[in-house]
């Protein structure tokens, strides 16, 4: 039986807990239902910069105090920004959960956004952007995203564009923080050695200054697909081939998850076996699925020597086409076992359970039990996987390539192979 409980405070903040009696630690965090997708184009990067700046001081704590107070008790505090969510979380010994919640609540409600600190943190984020630009197997995914969703908020980079980040004023950060971090968009999740009533009491005491809810419905996502290529002097050619995927609410979500695992989710996957083990064309190849509220992407990443591109791309296209015709019961069974094992293993981590709670309540407004998810995975059969693979090929592909481009087929040729 699930021990998950949820209480909604008068300010709209949802407090959810998942106790684990056999541990002596706890993980707590606040998941916010906004991210890069909620930015105006002229402030691209503000969500990520806000995430950085709340660590730089409040009315009660300076930047050193925030890090020192949690580390003085052996805890860990961190955050991340995605296209639809932002998260602030901590892991610590069970008795230090009140301290962690106090720090996170202080950061999110009373951040100073000091001008001097902002100047320094802008420089830090610009370094982060520069590092990503120098890492082709990282930045290629940003180009893939913008090519799939051109001119849209969901296609813009999470880190922001350097020329915009360099000029973001303090007022833009304050407007974003106060305009987006309202109670109904926040989920406070806790897992580990925690008591629900105690966490609720702490939330009531600490989250007393959240802003009023405003309407910030993001623009609908419109997948378009296309071609992006950047000629660079690199040892490796970095390729991302992708398609219009599905959103998190789509009834075929679990069939897509099984399909992704089967095609490129491990050493036994079809792509790994055919492309690396049998042909030696790559060191790294894998699939990924990004499911958003109203859209999604399915992609394949491969890194290869430039001289092998002429052989690699046709083989990958052929495997995608074949999957729609000959995915077997044995392959589907193995992929489902991988997904089930990964889910059950994640339940041993307080942080994983905490994150699952936060994300599930943001996305679905409720907790998805292990039995429910395992049951949905179990329902997927080979016919569902083949059907999901056929649907992929109906969309215009997105092709993103970085590195020496000689020998890479043109877009129309690649698209024809997938038709």
CSV table of C-alpha atoms in Angstrom, one decimal:
chain,number,residue,atom,x,y,z
A,1,UNK,CA,0.0,0.0,0.0
A,2,UNK,CA,1.2,3.5,-0.8
A,3,UNK,CA,1.9,5.7,2.2
A,4,UNK,CA,1.8,8.9,0.1
A,5,UNK,CA,-0.3,11.7,1.6
A,6,UNK,CA,-1.2,15.1,0.2
A,7,UNK,CA,-2.4,18.3,2.0
A,8,UNK,CA,-3.2,21.5,0.1
A,9,UNK,CA,-2.6,24.7,2.2
A,10,UNK,CA,-4.9,27.7,1.9
A,11,UNK,CA,-2.3,29.5,-0.3
A,12,UNK,CA,-2.5,26.6,-2.8
A,13,UNK,CA,0.8,25.0,-2.0
A,14,UNK,CA,0.5,21.2,-2.1
A,15,UNK,CA,2.5,19.3,0.5
A,16,UNK,CA,3.1,15.6,-0.3
A,17,UNK,CA,5.0,13.0,1.6
A,18,UNK,CA,6.2,9.5,1.0
A,19,UNK,CA,7.6,8.0,4.3
A,20,UNK,CA,10.4,5.4,4.3
A,21,UNK,CA,10.6,3.9,7.8
A,22,UNK,CA,13.8,1.9,7.2
A,23,UNK,CA,16.1,4.9,6.5
A,24,UNK,CA,17.6,7.6,8.7
A,25,UNK,CA,17.7,10.4,6.1
A,26,UNK,CA,15.2,12.6,4.3
A,27,UNK,CA,14.9,14.4,1.0
A,28,UNK,CA,12.8,17.5,0.7
A,29,UNK,CA,12.2,19.9,-2.2
A,30,UNK,CA,9.9,22.3,-4.0
A,31,UNK,CA,9.0,21.7,-7.6
A,32,UNK,CA,7.7,24.7,-9.5
A,33,UNK,CA,5.5,24.2,-12.6
A,34,UNK,CA,7.3,26.8,-14.7
A,35,UNK,CA,10.5,26.8,-16.7
A,36,UNK,CA,12.0,28.1,-19.9
A,37,UNK,CA,8.7,27.6,-21.8
A,38,UNK,CA,7.2,30.3,-19.6
A,39,UNK,CA,9.7,33.0,-20.7
A,40,UNK,CA,9.1,35.8,-23.1
A,41,UNK,CA,11.6,35.7,-26.0
A,42,UNK,CA,13.3,38.9,-24.9
A,43,UNK,CA,14.2,37.4,-21.5
A,44,UNK,CA,15.3,33.9,-22.6
A,45,UNK,CA,17.4,32.5,-19.8
A,46,UNK,CA,15.6,34.3,-16.9
A,47,UNK,CA,14.2,31.1,-15.4
A,48,UNK,CA,17.6,29.6,-15.1
A,49,UNK,CA,19.2,32.8,-13.9
A,50,UNK,CA,16.5,33.1,-11.2
A,51,UNK,CA,17.3,29.5,-10.1
A,52,UNK,CA,21.0,30.6,-9.7
A,53,UNK,CA,20.2,33.9,-7.9
A,54,UNK,CA,18.0,32.6,-5.1
A,55,UNK,CA,21.2,30.9,-3.8
A,56,UNK,CA,22.9,34.3,-3.6
A,57,UNK,CA,21.3,35.7,-0.5
A,58,UNK,CA,18.1,36.6,1.2
A,59,UNK,CA,17.1,39.1,3.8
A,60,UNK,CA,18.3,36.7,6.5
A,61,UNK,CA,21.2,34.8,4.8
A,62,UNK,CA,24.0,35.7,2.5
A,63,UNK,CA,25.2,33.3,-0.2
A,64,UNK,CA,27.8,31.7,2.2
A,65,UNK,CA,25.2,31.2,4.9
A,66,UNK,CA,22.9,29.3,2.5
A,67,UNK,CA,25.5,26.8,1.6
A,68,UNK,CA,27.2,26.6,5.0
A,69,UNK,CA,24.1,26.0,7.0
A,70,UNK,CA,23.1,22.9,5.1
A,71,UNK,CA,26.6,21.6,4.8
A,72,UNK,CA,27.3,22.2,8.5
A,73,UNK,CA,24.8,19.3,9.2
A,74,UNK,CA,26.2,17.2,6.3
A,75,UNK,CA,23.3,18.0,4.0
A,76,UNK,CA,23.3,18.7,0.2
A,77,UNK,CA,21.3,21.5,-1.5
A,78,UNK,CA,20.8,21.9,-5.2
A,79,UNK,CA,18.5,22.9,-8.0
A,80,UNK,CA,17.7,22.6,-11.7
A,81,UNK,CA,15.7,24.2,-14.5
A,82,UNK,CA,14.0,22.4,-17.4
A,83,UNK,CA,11.7,23.7,-20.1
A,84,UNK,CA,8.6,23.2,-18.0
A,85,UNK,CA,9.7,22.8,-14.4
A,86,UNK,CA,12.2,24.2,-11.8
A,87,UNK,CA,13.2,22.3,-8.7
A,88,UNK,CA,15.0,23.2,-5.4
A,89,UNK,CA,15.8,20.2,-3.3
A,90,UNK,CA,17.9,19.0,-0.3
A,91,UNK,CA,19.0,15.7,1.2
A,92,UNK,CA,20.0,15.5,4.9
A,93,UNK,CA,19.7,13.5,8.1
A,94,UNK,CA,16.1,13.2,9.2
A,95,UNK,CA,16.4,15.6,12.1
A,96,UNK,CA,17.6,18.4,9.8
A,97,UNK,CA,14.6,18.4,7.5
A,98,UNK,CA,13.2,21.5,9.3
A,99,UNK,CA,16.4,23.4,8.6
A,100,UNK,CA,16.3,22.4,4.9
A,101,UNK,CA,12.7,23.5,4.5
A,102,UNK,CA,13.5,26.8,6.2
A,103,UNK,CA,16.4,27.5,3.8
A,104,UNK,CA,14.4,26.6,0.7
A,105,UNK,CA,11.4,28.7,1.8
A,106,UNK,CA,13.6,31.6,2.6
A,107,UNK,CA,15.3,31.4,-0.8
A,108,UNK,CA,12.1,31.2,-2.8
A,109,UNK,CA,10.2,34.0,-0.9
A,110,UNK,CA,12.9,36.4,0.3
A,111,UNK,CA,15.6,36.4,-2.3
A,112,UNK,CA,17.5,39.7,-2.4
A,113,UNK,CA,18.5,39.5,-6.1
A,114,UNK,CA,21.4,41.9,-5.2
A,115,UNK,CA,22.8,43.9,-8.1
A,116,UNK,CA,26.4,43.1,-7.3
A,117,UNK,CA,25.6,39.4,-6.9
A,118,UNK,CA,23.6,39.5,-10.2
A,119,UNK,CA,26.6,40.8,-12.0
A,120,UNK,CA,28.8,38.1,-10.8
A,121,UNK,CA,26.2,35.3,-11.4
A,122,UNK,CA,25.6,36.6,-15.0
A,123,UNK,CA,29.3,36.0,-15.6
A,124,UNK,CA,29.0,32.5,-14.1
A,125,UNK,CA,26.0,31.6,-16.3
A,126,UNK,CA,27.8,33.0,-19.4
A,127,UNK,CA,30.7,30.7,-18.5
A,128,UNK,CA,28.2,27.8,-18.3
A,129,UNK,CA,26.9,28.7,-21.7
A,130,UNK,CA,30.4,28.9,-23.1
A,131,UNK,CA,31.2,25.5,-21.7
A,132,UNK,CA,28.1,24.0,-23.3
A,133,UNK,CA,29.1,25.6,-26.6
A,134,UNK,CA,32.5,23.9,-26.3
A,135,UNK,CA,30.9,20.5,-25.7
A,136,UNK,CA,29.4,19.4,-29.0
A,137,UNK,CA,27.7,16.3,-27.6
A,138,UNK,CA,25.9,18.6,-25.2
A,139,UNK,CA,25.0,21.7,-27.3
A,140,UNK,CA,23.8,19.5,-30.2
A,141,UNK,CA,20.7,18.8,-28.2
A,142,UNK,CA,19.9,22.5,-27.9
A,143,UNK,CA,20.2,22.8,-31.7
A,144,UNK,CA,18.0,19.8,-32.1
A,145,UNK,CA,15.3,21.3,-29.8
A,146,UNK,CA,15.3,24.7,-31.6
A,147,UNK,CA,15.2,22.9,-35.0
A,148,UNK,CA,12.2,20.8,-33.9
A,149,UNK,CA,10.3,23.8,-32.5
A,150,UNK,CA,11.6,26.9,-34.4
A,151,UNK,CA,10.7,30.3,-33.1
A,152,UNK,CA,8.9,28.9,-30.0
A,153,UNK,CA,9.5,29.2,-26.3
A,154,UNK,CA,9.8,25.4,-25.9
A,155,UNK,CA,12.5,25.4,-28.6
A,156,UNK,CA,14.7,28.0,-26.9
A,157,UNK,CA,17.8,27.0,-24.7
A,158,UNK,CA,17.3,26.6,-21.0
A,159,UNK,CA,20.6,28.4,-20.3
A,160,UNK,CA,19.5,31.3,-22.4
A,161,UNK,CA,21.1,33.1,-25.3
A,162,UNK,CA,24.4,34.8,-24.2
A,163,UNK,CA,23.5,38.2,-25.6
A,164,UNK,CA,20.2,38.2,-23.6
A,165,UNK,CA,21.6,36.8,-20.4
A,166,UNK,CA,24.4,39.4,-20.4
A,167,UNK,CA,21.8,42.2,-20.3
A,168,UNK,CA,19.1,40.7,-18.1
A,169,UNK,CA,18.2,43.4,-15.5
A,170,UNK,CA,17.3,42.8,-11.9
A,171,UNK,CA,13.7,43.9,-12.5
A,172,UNK,CA,13.3,41.0,-15.0
A,173,UNK,CA,14.3,38.5,-12.4
A,174,UNK,CA,12.0,39.9,-9.7
A,175,UNK,CA,9.1,40.0,-12.2
A,176,UNK,CA,9.6,36.4,-13.1
A,177,UNK,CA,10.0,35.2,-9.5
A,178,UNK,CA,7.0,37.1,-8.2
A,179,UNK,CA,4.9,36.4,-11.2
A,180,UNK,CA,5.5,32.7,-11.4
A,181,UNK,CA,6.2,31.2,-8.0
A,182,UNK,CA,2.7,31.3,-6.7
A,183,UNK,CA,1.4,28.6,-4.3
A,184,UNK,CA,-0.8,26.7,-6.7
A,185,UNK,CA,2.2,26.2,-9.0
A,186,UNK,CA,4.4,24.7,-6.2
A,187,UNK,CA,4.6,21.2,-4.8
A,188,UNK,CA,6.5,20.6,-1.6
A,189,UNK,CA,7.6,17.0,-1.6
A,190,UNK,CA,9.3,15.0,1.1
A,191,UNK,CA,10.5,11.4,1.3
A,192,UNK,CA,12.5,9.3,3.8
A,193,UNK,CA,12.2,9.4,7.5
A,194,UNK,CA,9.5,12.1,7.5
A,195,UNK,CA,6.1,12.6,9.2
A,196,UNK,CA,3.4,14.1,7.1
A,197,UNK,CA,1.8,16.2,9.8
A,198,UNK,CA,5.1,17.6,10.8
A,199,UNK,CA,6.0,18.5,7.2
A,200,UNK,CA,2.6,20.2,6.7
A,201,UNK,CA,3.2,22.2,10.0
A,202,UNK,CA,6.6,23.3,8.8
A,203,UNK,CA,5.2,24.3,5.4
A,204,UNK,CA,2.4,26.4,7.1
A,205,UNK,CA,5.0,28.2,9.2
A,206,UNK,CA,7.6,28.8,6.5
A,207,UNK,CA,5.6,29.5,3.2
A,208,UNK,CA,3.7,32.6,4.3
A,209,UNK,CA,4.8,35.1,1.6
A,210,UNK,CA,4.1,33.4,-1.7
A,211,UNK,CA,2.8,35.7,-4.5
A,212,UNK,CA,-0.7,35.8,-5.9
A,213,UNK,CA,-1.4,33.4,-8.8
A,214,UNK,CA,-1.4,34.9,-12.2
A,215,UNK,CA,-2.4,33.5,-15.6
A,216,UNK,CA,0.7,32.4,-17.5
A,217,UNK,CA,-0.5,29.8,-19.9
A,218,UNK,CA,2.4,29.0,-22.3
A,219,UNK,CA,1.9,29.0,-26.1
A,220,UNK,CA,1.0,25.6,-27.5
A,221,UNK,CA,3.9,23.6,-28.9
A,222,UNK,CA,4.0,23.1,-32.6
A,223,UNK,CA,6.5,20.5,-33.9
A,224,UNK,CA,7.9,21.4,-37.3
A,225,UNK,CA,11.1,19.5,-37.7
A,226,UNK,CA,13.9,20.3,-40.2
A,227,UNK,CA,17.6,20.4,-40.7
A,228,UNK,CA,20.5,22.0,-38.8
A,229,UNK,CA,24.2,21.5,-39.6
A,230,UNK,CA,27.3,23.1,-38.2
A,231,UNK,CA,30.7,22.4,-39.8
A,232,UNK,CA,33.3,22.2,-37.0
A,233,UNK,CA,36.8,20.8,-36.9
A,234,UNK,CA,36.1,17.9,-34.5
A,235,UNK,CA,37.3,14.4,-34.2
A,236,UNK,CA,33.8,13.1,-33.9
A,237,UNK,CA,30.6,13.8,-35.9
A,238,UNK,CA,27.6,14.3,-33.5
A,239,UNK,CA,24.3,13.4,-35.0
A,240,UNK,CA,20.8,13.7,-33.5
A,241,UNK,CA,17.9,12.3,-35.6
A,242,UNK,CA,14.4,12.8,-34.2
A,243,UNK,CA,10.7,12.9,-34.7
A,244,UNK,CA,7.5,14.3,-33.4
A,245,UNK,CA,6.9,12.4,-30.2
A,246,UNK,CA,4.1,12.4,-27.6
A,247,UNK,CA,3.1,14.3,-24.5
A,248,UNK,CA,3.0,13.0,-20.9
A,249,UNK,CA,-0.8,12.6,-21.1
A,250,UNK,CA,-0.9,10.6,-24.3
A,251,UNK,CA,-2.3,7.1,-23.9
A,252,UNK,CA,0.6,5.7,-25.9
A,253,UNK,CA,3.2,7.1,-23.4
A,254,UNK,CA,4.2,3.7,-22.0
A,255,UNK,CA,4.4,2.2,-25.5
A,256,UNK,CA,6.8,4.9,-26.4
A,257,UNK,CA,8.9,4.3,-23.3
A,258,UNK,CA,9.1,0.6,-24.1
A,259,UNK,CA,9.9,1.4,-27.8
A,260,UNK,CA,12.7,3.8,-26.8
A,261,UNK,CA,14.3,1.2,-24.4
A,262,UNK,CA,14.0,-1.5,-27.0
A,263,UNK,CA,15.5,0.6,-29.8
A,264,UNK,CA,18.4,2.3,-27.9
A,265,UNK,CA,18.1,2.0,-24.2
A,266,UNK,CA,20.9,-0.3,-23.3
A,267,UNK,CA,23.7,-2.7,-24.5
A,268,UNK,CA,21.1,-5.3,-25.6
A,269,UNK,CA,19.1,-2.7,-27.6
A,270,UNK,CA,18.7,-3.0,-31.4
A,271,UNK,CA,20.7,0.1,-32.2
A,272,UNK,CA,23.6,-0.8,-29.8
A,273,UNK,CA,23.9,-4.3,-31.1
A,274,UNK,CA,23.6,-3.5,-34.8
A,275,UNK,CA,25.5,-0.2,-35.0
A,276,UNK,CA,28.2,-0.7,-32.3
A,277,UNK,CA,28.6,-4.4,-31.7
A,278,UNK,CA,28.1,-5.8,-35.2
A,279,UNK,CA,29.5,-2.9,-37.3
A,280,UNK,CA,31.8,-0.9,-35.0
A,281,UNK,CA,30.4,2.4,-36.3
A,282,UNK,CA,30.2,4.3,-33.0
A,283,UNK,CA,31.3,4.4,-29.4
A,284,UNK,CA,28.1,6.0,-28.2
A,285,UNK,CA,24.5,5.6,-29.5
A,286,UNK,CA,21.2,5.9,-27.6
A,287,UNK,CA,17.6,7.0,-27.8
A,288,UNK,CA,15.8,9.5,-25.7
A,289,UNK,CA,12.2,10.6,-25.3
A,290,UNK,CA,11.2,14.1,-24.1
A,291,UNK,CA,7.5,14.2,-23.2
A,292,UNK,CA,6.0,17.7,-22.5
A,293,UNK,CA,2.5,18.7,-21.4
A,294,UNK,CA,1.2,18.9,-24.9
A,295,UNK,CA,3.9,17.6,-27.2
A,296,UNK,CA,7.1,15.5,-27.2
A,297,UNK,CA,10.2,14.6,-29.0
A,298,UNK,CA,11.7,11.2,-29.8
A,299,UNK,CA,15.4,11.2,-30.8
A,300,UNK,CA,18.5,9.1,-31.5
A,301,UNK,CA,22.0,10.4,-30.7
A,302,UNK,CA,25.1,8.9,-32.2
A,303,UNK,CA,28.7,10.0,-32.2
A,304,UNK,CA,31.0,8.7,-34.9
A,305,UNK,CA,34.1,9.3,-36.9
A,306,UNK,CA,33.4,11.6,-40.0
A,307,UNK,CA,34.5,8.8,-42.3
A,308,UNK,CA,31.8,6.5,-41.0
A,309,UNK,CA,28.8,8.8,-41.4
A,310,UNK,CA,28.0,7.5,-44.9
A,311,UNK,CA,27.4,4.1,-43.4
A,312,UNK,CA,26.0,5.0,-40.0
A,313,UNK,CA,23.0,7.2,-41.1
A,314,UNK,CA,21.5,4.6,-43.5
A,315,UNK,CA,21.9,1.8,-40.9
A,316,UNK,CA,20.1,3.9,-38.2
A,317,UNK,CA,17.3,4.9,-40.6
A,318,UNK,CA,16.9,1.2,-41.5
A,319,UNK,CA,16.6,0.2,-37.9
A,320,UNK,CA,13.9,2.8,-37.3
A,321,UNK,CA,12.0,1.5,-40.3
A,322,UNK,CA,12.5,-2.2,-39.4
A,323,UNK,CA,11.2,-1.6,-35.8
A,324,UNK,CA,7.8,-0.8,-37.2
A,325,UNK,CA,7.7,-4.2,-38.8
A,326,UNK,CA,9.6,-6.7,-36.7
A,327,UNK,CA,9.7,-5.8,-33.0
A,328,UNK,CA,9.4,-9.1,-31.3
A,329,UNK,CA,7.7,-10.3,-28.1
A,330,UNK,CA,11.1,-11.3,-26.7
A,331,UNK,CA,12.6,-7.8,-27.3
A,332,UNK,CA,9.5,-6.1,-25.9
A,333,UNK,CA,9.7,-8.4,-22.8
A,334,UNK,CA,13.3,-7.4,-22.2
A,335,UNK,CA,12.6,-3.7,-22.6
A,336,UNK,CA,9.7,-3.9,-20.1
A,337,UNK,CA,11.8,-5.7,-17.6
A,338,UNK,CA,14.4,-2.9,-17.9
A,339,UNK,CA,11.8,-0.2,-17.3
A,340,UNK,CA,10.2,-2.1,-14.4
A,341,UNK,CA,13.6,-2.8,-12.7
A,342,UNK,CA,14.7,0.8,-13.1
A,343,UNK,CA,11.4,2.0,-11.5
A,344,UNK,CA,11.6,-0.4,-8.6
A,345,UNK,CA,15.3,0.3,-8.0
A,346,UNK,CA,14.6,4.1,-7.9
A,347,UNK,CA,12.3,3.5,-4.9
A,348,UNK,CA,15.3,2.7,-2.8
A,349,UNK,CA,16.4,6.3,-3.0
A,350,UNK,CA,14.7,9.0,-0.9
A,351,UNK,CA,15.7,11.6,-3.5
A,352,UNK,CA,14.2,9.6,-6.4
A,353,UNK,CA,11.0,9.2,-4.5
A,354,UNK,CA,10.9,12.8,-3.6
A,355,UNK,CA,11.4,13.9,-7.2
A,356,UNK,CA,8.8,11.5,-8.5
A,357,UNK,CA,6.3,12.9,-6.1
A,358,UNK,CA,7.0,16.5,-7.1
A,359,UNK,CA,6.9,15.8,-10.8
A,360,UNK,CA,3.7,13.6,-10.6
A,361,UNK,CA,1.7,16.2,-8.7
A,362,UNK,CA,2.8,19.0,-11.1
A,363,UNK,CA,2.0,16.9,-14.2
A,364,UNK,CA,-1.0,14.8,-13.1
A,365,UNK,CA,-2.2,16.4,-9.9
A,366,UNK,CA,-1.9,13.1,-8.1
A,367,UNK,CA,0.4,10.3,-7.1
A,368,UNK,CA,0.9,7.4,-9.6
A,369,UNK,CA,1.3,4.3,-7.5
A,370,UNK,CA,4.0,1.7,-8.4
A,371,UNK,CA,1.3,-0.8,-9.1
A,372,UNK,CA,-0.3,1.5,-11.6
A,373,UNK,CA,2.8,2.3,-13.5
A,374,UNK,CA,4.0,-1.3,-13.5
A,375,UNK,CA,0.6,-2.4,-14.7
A,376,UNK,CA,0.7,0.2,-17.6
A,377,UNK,CA,4.1,-1.1,-18.6
A,378,UNK,CA,2.9,-4.7,-18.5
A,379,UNK,CA,0.0,-3.9,-20.9
A,380,UNK,CA,2.4,-2.9,-23.7
A,381,UNK,CA,2.8,-5.6,-26.3
A,382,UNK,CA,4.8,-6.0,-29.5
A,383,UNK,CA,1.9,-4.7,-31.6
A,384,UNK,CA,1.8,-1.5,-29.6
A,385,UNK,CA,5.5,-0.9,-30.0
A,386,UNK,CA,5.3,-1.5,-33.8
A,387,UNK,CA,2.4,0.9,-34.0
A,388,UNK,CA,4.3,3.6,-32.0
A,389,UNK,CA,7.3,3.2,-34.4
A,390,UNK,CA,5.0,3.6,-37.4
A,391,UNK,CA,3.6,6.8,-36.0
A,392,UNK,CA,7.1,8.3,-35.7
A,393,UNK,CA,7.7,8.0,-39.4
A,394,UNK,CA,4.6,10.0,-40.2
A,395,UNK,CA,6.3,13.2,-39.0
A,396,UNK,CA,8.9,15.3,-40.7
A,397,UNK,CA,12.2,14.3,-39.2
A,398,UNK,CA,14.6,16.6,-37.4
A,399,UNK,CA,18.2,16.1,-38.4
A,400,UNK,CA,21.0,17.9,-36.4
A,401,UNK,CA,24.6,17.4,-37.3
A,402,UNK,CA,27.8,19.0,-35.8
A,403,UNK,CA,31.3,18.3,-36.9
A,404,UNK,CA,33.0,17.7,-40.3
A,405,UNK,CA,30.1,17.5,-42.7
A,406,UNK,CA,31.7,15.9,-45.7
A,407,UNK,CA,30.0,12.6,-46.4
A,408,UNK,CA,26.8,13.4,-44.6
A,409,UNK,CA,23.8,12.8,-46.7
A,410,UNK,CA,21.5,15.8,-47.4
A,411,UNK,CA,18.3,16.2,-45.6
A,412,UNK,CA,16.0,15.1,-48.4
A,413,UNK,CA,17.9,11.8,-48.8
A,414,UNK,CA,17.7,11.1,-45.1
A,415,UNK,CA,14.0,11.9,-45.0
A,416,UNK,CA,13.4,9.6,-48.0
A,417,UNK,CA,15.0,6.7,-46.1
A,418,UNK,CA,12.5,7.2,-43.3
A,419,UNK,CA,9.4,7.6,-45.5
